[in-house]
Coordinates of C-alpha atoms and ligand atoms in Angstrom, one line a residue:
M175 CA -125.7 113.3 44.9
N176 CA -129.0 114.3 45.8
S177 CA -129.7 114.1 49.6
P178 CA -132.2 111.3 50.2
Q179 CA -134.8 111.6 53.3
T180 CA -133.6 109.0 55.9
I181 CA -135.1 107.2 58.7
Q182 CA -132.6 106.1 61.5
V183 CA -133.8 102.5 62.9
N184 CA -132.2 102.0 66.2
T185 CA -132.7 98.2 66.5
G186 CA -130.3 96.0 68.2
V187 CA -127.7 97.2 64.9
P188 CA -129.0 100.5 63.8
Y189 CA -129.3 101.1 60.4
A190 CA -131.0 103.8 57.8
I191 CA -133.7 103.6 55.3
S192 CA -133.1 105.9 52.6
I193 CA -135.7 107.3 50.0
G194 CA -135.3 109.1 46.7
S195 CA -135.4 109.1 43.1
G196 CA -131.9 107.8 42.1
L197 CA -131.1 105.9 44.5
L198 CA -130.5 102.7 42.7
D199 CA -127.7 104.2 40.5
Q200 CA -125.9 105.7 43.8
A201 CA -126.0 102.4 45.6
G202 CA -122.3 101.9 45.1
E203 CA -121.4 105.0 46.8
R204 CA -124.0 104.7 49.6
L205 CA -123.1 101.4 50.6
K206 CA -119.2 101.8 50.8
P207 CA -119.3 103.6 54.2
V208 CA -121.9 101.4 55.4
L209 CA -119.7 97.8 54.7
P210 CA -116.4 99.5 55.1
R211 CA -114.8 95.9 55.2
A212 CA -116.6 94.4 52.3
T213 CA -115.0 93.1 48.9
R214 CA -117.5 91.1 47.7
L215 CA -121.2 91.7 47.3
F216 CA -123.8 88.9 46.5
V217 CA -126.7 90.4 44.7
V218 CA -129.9 88.3 44.9
T219 CA -132.6 89.2 42.1
D220 CA -135.6 87.9 40.1
S221 CA -136.3 87.2 36.4
N222 CA -138.5 90.3 36.5
V223 CA -136.6 92.9 38.6
G224 CA -133.2 91.7 37.5
A225 CA -134.1 91.8 33.5
R226 CA -135.2 95.8 34.2
Y227 CA -132.6 97.2 36.9
A228 CA -129.8 94.6 37.7
D229 CA -127.4 96.4 35.2
R230 CA -127.8 99.6 36.9
L231 CA -127.2 98.3 40.1
L232 CA -124.2 96.2 39.2
N233 CA -122.6 99.0 37.3
S234 CA -123.1 101.3 40.5
L235 CA -121.5 98.7 42.9
T236 CA -118.5 97.8 40.5
T237 CA -117.9 101.6 39.8
A238 CA -117.4 101.9 43.5
G239 CA -115.0 99.2 43.8
F240 CA -116.7 96.1 44.8
L241 CA -116.6 92.5 43.3
V242 CA -120.0 91.5 42.6
H243 CA -121.7 88.6 41.6
C244 CA -125.5 88.6 40.6
H245 CA -127.8 85.8 41.4
T246 CA -131.0 85.5 39.7
V247 CA -134.0 83.3 40.9
P248 CA -137.4 82.8 39.4
A249 CA -140.1 85.2 40.2
G250 CA -142.7 84.1 42.5
E251 CA -143.6 82.8 45.9
S252 CA -142.6 79.3 45.1
T253 CA -139.0 80.6 45.0
K254 CA -139.3 81.1 48.9
C255 CA -138.5 77.5 49.4
P256 CA -135.6 75.4 51.2
A257 CA -134.2 74.3 47.5
R258 CA -133.6 77.8 46.6
L259 CA -131.9 78.7 50.2
T260 CA -129.5 75.9 49.7
E261 CA -128.5 76.9 45.7
L262 CA -127.9 80.6 47.3
W263 CA -125.8 79.1 50.0
E264 CA -123.8 77.0 47.3
A265 CA -123.5 79.9 45.0
M266 CA -122.1 82.3 47.8
M267 CA -119.5 80.0 48.6
A268 CA -118.7 79.6 45.0
F269 CA -118.4 83.4 44.7
G270 CA -115.7 83.1 47.5
L271 CA -117.9 85.5 50.3
T272 CA -116.5 86.1 53.4
R273 CA -117.7 86.9 56.8
T274 CA -116.9 90.6 56.1
D275 CA -118.8 90.8 52.5
G276 CA -122.2 91.7 52.0
V277 CA -125.7 90.1 50.5
V278 CA -127.9 92.7 48.4
A279 CA -131.5 92.0 47.9
L280 CA -132.8 94.0 44.7
G281 CA -136.6 92.8 44.7
G282 CA -140.0 92.3 46.0
G283 CA -140.8 90.7 49.2
V284 CA -139.8 87.1 48.1
V285 CA -136.5 88.1 46.9
G286 CA -135.8 90.2 50.5
D287 CA -137.1 87.2 52.7
L288 CA -135.1 84.8 51.0
A289 CA -131.8 86.5 50.6
G290 CA -132.3 87.9 53.9
F291 CA -132.3 84.3 55.3
A292 CA -129.6 83.2 53.2
A293 CA -127.5 86.2 54.5
A294 CA -128.5 85.4 58.3
T295 CA -127.3 81.9 58.1
I296 CA -124.6 81.8 55.7
L297 CA -121.3 81.7 57.5
R298 CA -123.2 82.3 60.8
G299 CA -124.4 85.5 59.3
V300 CA -123.2 88.4 56.8
D301 CA -124.2 92.0 56.3
F302 CA -127.3 92.5 54.3
I303 CA -128.6 95.5 52.4
Q304 CA -132.6 95.7 51.0
I305 CA -133.2 97.4 48.0
P306 CA -136.8 97.0 47.5
T307 CA -138.3 97.4 44.4
T308 CA -142.0 96.8 44.9
L309 CA -144.6 99.1 46.9
L310 CA -145.1 96.2 49.1
A311 CA -141.7 95.6 49.9
Q312 CA -140.6 99.2 50.3
V313 CA -143.5 100.2 53.1
D314 CA -143.4 96.6 54.7
S315 CA -141.2 93.6 54.2
S316 CA -137.7 95.2 53.8
V317 CA -138.0 97.1 57.2
G318 CA -138.3 95.4 60.6
G319 CA -135.7 92.4 60.0
K320 CA -138.2 89.5 59.4
V321 CA -136.6 87.3 56.9
A322 CA -138.0 83.6 56.0
I323 CA -138.6 81.0 53.5
D324 CA -142.0 78.7 53.2
L325 CA -142.4 75.1 54.1
D326 CA -145.0 72.5 52.9
H327 CA -146.8 73.4 56.1
G328 CA -147.2 77.3 55.2
K329 CA -145.5 80.5 54.8
N330 CA -143.0 81.9 56.4
L331 CA -142.4 78.9 58.9
A332 CA -138.4 78.7 58.9
G333 CA -136.9 82.3 59.3
T334 CA -135.6 84.7 61.8
F335 CA -134.8 88.4 62.6
W336 CA -132.1 89.8 60.7
H337 CA -131.9 93.7 60.3
P338 CA -130.5 95.2 57.1
R339 CA -127.5 97.1 57.5
A340 CA -129.3 99.8 55.1
V341 CA -132.3 100.1 53.0
L342 CA -132.0 101.8 49.5
M343 CA -135.6 103.0 48.2
D344 CA -136.2 104.6 44.8
P345 CA -139.5 105.5 44.3
A346 CA -138.7 105.5 40.5
V347 CA -138.7 102.0 40.4
L348 CA -142.4 101.5 41.0
D349 CA -143.4 103.5 37.8
T350 CA -142.8 99.9 35.9
L351 CA -145.1 97.8 38.3
P352 CA -148.2 96.5 37.0
L353 CA -151.3 98.4 38.2
P354 CA -152.5 95.4 40.3
V355 CA -149.0 94.9 42.0
F356 CA -148.9 98.6 42.8
M357 CA -152.3 98.5 44.4
E358 CA -151.3 95.2 46.3
G359 CA -148.9 97.3 48.1
M360 CA -151.4 100.1 48.6
A361 CA -153.2 97.6 51.0
E362 CA -150.2 97.8 53.2
V363 CA -150.1 101.5 53.0
V364 CA -153.6 102.1 53.9
K365 CA -153.3 99.7 56.6
Y366 CA -150.9 102.0 58.2
G367 CA -153.6 105.0 58.1
C368 CA -156.3 102.6 59.6
I369 CA -154.2 101.3 62.5
F370 CA -152.2 104.4 63.7
D371 CA -152.9 107.6 61.5
R372 CA -156.3 108.8 60.9
D373 CA -154.6 112.0 58.9
F374 CA -152.9 109.6 57.1
F375 CA -155.6 107.7 56.0
D376 CA -157.6 110.8 55.0
F377 CA -154.8 111.8 53.1
L378 CA -154.7 108.8 50.9
V379 CA -158.6 108.6 50.6
K380 CA -158.2 111.8 48.8
R381 CA -155.7 110.0 46.1
P382 CA -157.3 107.2 44.7
S383 CA -155.6 106.9 41.5
R384 CA -152.0 105.9 41.0
R385 CA -151.4 109.0 39.3
E386 CA -152.3 110.8 42.1
L387 CA -150.5 108.2 44.8
M388 CA -147.2 108.5 42.6
A389 CA -147.3 112.3 43.0
D390 CA -146.9 111.9 46.7
I391 CA -145.2 108.7 46.8
E392 CA -142.0 109.9 48.7
H393 CA -144.3 111.2 51.6
I394 CA -146.0 107.9 51.5
L395 CA -143.2 105.9 52.0
Y396 CA -141.6 107.9 54.5
T397 CA -144.8 108.1 56.5
C398 CA -145.3 104.4 56.4
C399 CA -141.6 103.6 57.1
E400 CA -141.7 105.7 60.0
L401 CA -144.8 104.6 61.5
K402 CA -143.4 101.1 61.1
R403 CA -139.9 102.5 62.6
R404 CA -141.6 103.4 65.7
V405 CA -143.4 100.0 66.2
V406 CA -140.3 97.9 65.2
E407 CA -138.1 100.0 67.9
Q408 CA -140.8 99.4 70.5
D409 CA -141.3 95.8 69.7
E410 CA -138.4 94.1 67.8
R411 CA -139.5 90.5 68.2
D412 CA -143.3 91.2 67.4
T413 CA -144.6 89.9 70.8
G414 CA -146.6 93.2 71.5
V415 CA -147.5 96.5 69.4
R416 CA -145.8 95.2 66.5
M417 CA -148.7 92.4 66.3
L418 CA -151.0 95.5 65.3
L419 CA -149.6 95.1 61.9
N420 CA -151.5 92.2 61.5
F421 CA -154.3 93.9 61.0
G422 CA -156.3 92.2 58.0
H423 CA -153.6 89.6 58.3
T424 CA -155.2 86.7 60.0
L425 CA -158.4 86.9 58.1
G426 CA -156.2 87.6 54.9
H427 CA -154.6 84.1 55.5
A428 CA -158.1 82.4 55.4
Y429 CA -158.7 84.1 51.9
E430 CA -155.2 83.1 50.6
L431 CA -155.5 79.6 52.1
A432 CA -159.2 79.3 50.3
G433 CA -157.5 80.7 47.1
H434 CA -154.6 77.9 47.3
Y435 CA -152.1 81.0 47.4
T436 CA -152.7 81.5 43.7
E437 CA -156.4 83.1 43.5
W438 CA -155.5 85.9 45.1
S439 CA -152.5 87.9 45.9
H440 CA -151.5 88.8 49.5
G441 CA -152.5 92.6 49.2
A442 CA -155.8 91.6 48.0
A443 CA -156.4 89.3 50.6
V444 CA -155.1 91.5 53.2
A445 CA -157.4 94.3 51.9
A446 CA -160.5 92.0 52.1
G447 CA -159.2 90.9 55.4
M448 CA -159.2 94.4 56.7
C449 CA -162.9 95.0 55.7
A450 CA -163.7 91.7 57.4
A451 CA -161.7 92.5 60.7
A452 CA -163.7 95.8 60.5
Q453 CA -166.9 94.2 60.4
V454 CA -166.1 91.7 63.0
G455 CA -164.8 94.5 65.4
M456 CA -168.4 96.2 64.5
G457 CA -170.5 92.8 65.5
L458 CA -168.1 92.7 68.8
G459 CA -169.4 96.3 69.6
L460 CA -165.7 97.9 69.2
T461 CA -165.5 99.5 65.8
P462 CA -167.8 102.4 64.9
P463 CA -170.0 101.5 61.8
E464 CA -168.5 104.9 60.1
A465 CA -164.8 103.4 60.3
V466 CA -166.1 100.0 59.0
E467 CA -167.7 102.0 56.0
A468 CA -164.5 104.1 55.7
V469 CA -162.4 101.4 55.4
M470 CA -164.5 99.8 52.9
E471 CA -164.7 102.5 50.6
A472 CA -160.8 103.3 50.8
V473 CA -160.2 99.7 50.0
A474 CA -163.0 99.7 47.1
A475 CA -161.5 103.0 45.7
L476 CA -158.2 101.3 45.0
G477 CA -160.0 98.5 43.0
L478 CA -159.2 95.9 46.0
P479 CA -161.6 93.4 47.2
T480 CA -163.6 94.2 50.1
A481 CA -164.8 90.7 50.1
I482 CA -163.2 87.2 49.0
P483 CA -165.6 84.1 49.5
C484 CA -164.6 81.7 52.1
S485 CA -166.2 79.0 53.9
L486 CA -166.6 78.6 57.7
E487 CA -164.5 75.3 57.3
E488 CA -161.8 77.4 55.7
Y489 CA -161.8 80.1 58.3
A490 CA -161.8 77.5 61.2
A491 CA -158.9 76.0 59.1
A492 CA -156.8 79.3 58.7
I493 CA -157.3 80.1 62.8
G494 CA -156.4 76.7 64.0
L495 CA -159.8 75.7 64.9
D496 CA -160.0 72.2 63.2
K497 CA -156.4 71.2 65.0
K498 CA -156.6 69.7 68.3
G499 CA -154.2 70.9 70.9
V500 CA -153.8 74.4 69.2
G501 CA -154.6 77.2 72.0
T502 CA -158.5 77.9 72.1
D503 CA -158.2 81.7 71.8
I504 CA -157.0 84.2 69.4
S505 CA -156.1 87.7 69.4
L506 CA -157.7 89.5 66.2
I507 CA -156.5 93.2 65.4
V508 CA -159.5 95.3 65.3
L509 CA -160.1 99.1 65.0
E510 CA -161.6 101.2 67.9
D511 CA -161.5 103.9 65.0
I512 CA -159.7 104.9 62.0
G513 CA -156.1 105.4 63.6
H514 CA -156.4 103.3 66.6
A515 CA -156.2 99.6 66.7
M516 CA -156.2 97.1 69.3
A517 CA -155.7 93.5 70.1
Y518 CA -158.8 92.0 71.0
K519 CA -158.4 88.3 72.6
M520 CA -161.5 86.0 72.3
P521 CA -162.0 82.1 72.0
K522 CA -161.7 80.9 68.4
D523 CA -165.2 79.8 68.3
K524 CA -166.2 83.3 69.5
L525 CA -164.7 84.9 66.1
L526 CA -166.0 81.8 64.0
A527 CA -169.5 82.7 65.3
Q528 CA -169.0 86.3 63.8
L529 CA -167.4 85.1 60.6
E530 CA -170.1 83.1 60.1
A531 CA -172.7 86.3 59.6
L532 CA -169.8 87.1 56.6
C533 CA -170.2 84.0 54.9
G534 CA -173.8 84.5 54.4
K535 CA -173.1 88.0 52.7
Ligands
LIG659 N1 -145.1 92.6 58.3 C1 -145.5 92.7 59.7 C2 -144.2 92.9 60.4 O1 -143.2 93.4 59.8 O2 -144.1 92.7 61.5

């Protein structure tokens, strides 16, 4: 077996992120030492990913001696719901899963979040493995232990922190992603450069095409995961520095809401949210105009939106200004420069006044 690059994440239960082409076919051998007491593995995938990659994974796991059951859920955000969670719990019990067995997520963020939450809650928690297959899941959602489902009241409202015992990332699976899905992941990649690492940001803007990015994909995955590791180790529960990862997400949430979660992908909304947050930062005198220009150029070069139509009422709803009793202050992640982010706390109506200027543009 080739040696993949690895990153050790030292959270409550430490785990390794492995990055390397061909890892999908080596999953069985690689998971044996990670799950020494497991006999059964319950694999969760979706209809798109499963059709392409489940056979290779199942083959590797059974060759290594695991008893495997593969459960396929429909692709798409609506799968992250209480009914699917119950369906997974029941299927896990029907398969005979025990507390020493494991759950494997093969897919993007939806599959990882749903399978992770099911693993965290079945039998009071069983071991969980992430095999992320989208760029977004590889650089963000598979690392850091956030698992959740959506409720009628909003996304990710029922969940917990449940760290994987291993993350296996095979960059070769990114080749089959549709271009918009690849670029959606790039929004999160660019975010790491914006908030933590100017050199990485400069490296990315020199590679605006998918072909150029894929030529350096292992370096890109490694850099993002290493930056996330540092943040997650310092702030596992997301009450401090980890919140900087929300750059672009507060206003991105407004765009997702305005588009009823169907018009804009999460990545497109985050891309426009980063541009808006940069402009708000400039309006507050915190972000230099050159940094705003750099963020907008980087986003545009990837073919992602630099702005999404959103009314003042929709912004107000997204930041909770329309609800009585919801705190009057908000922390927005803004840039002091490319590579340096800060949480800026202000009254929500002050933020809304800044956003009013964007609405007219
Ligand atoms: N996706 C942001 C975080 O993991 O904190």
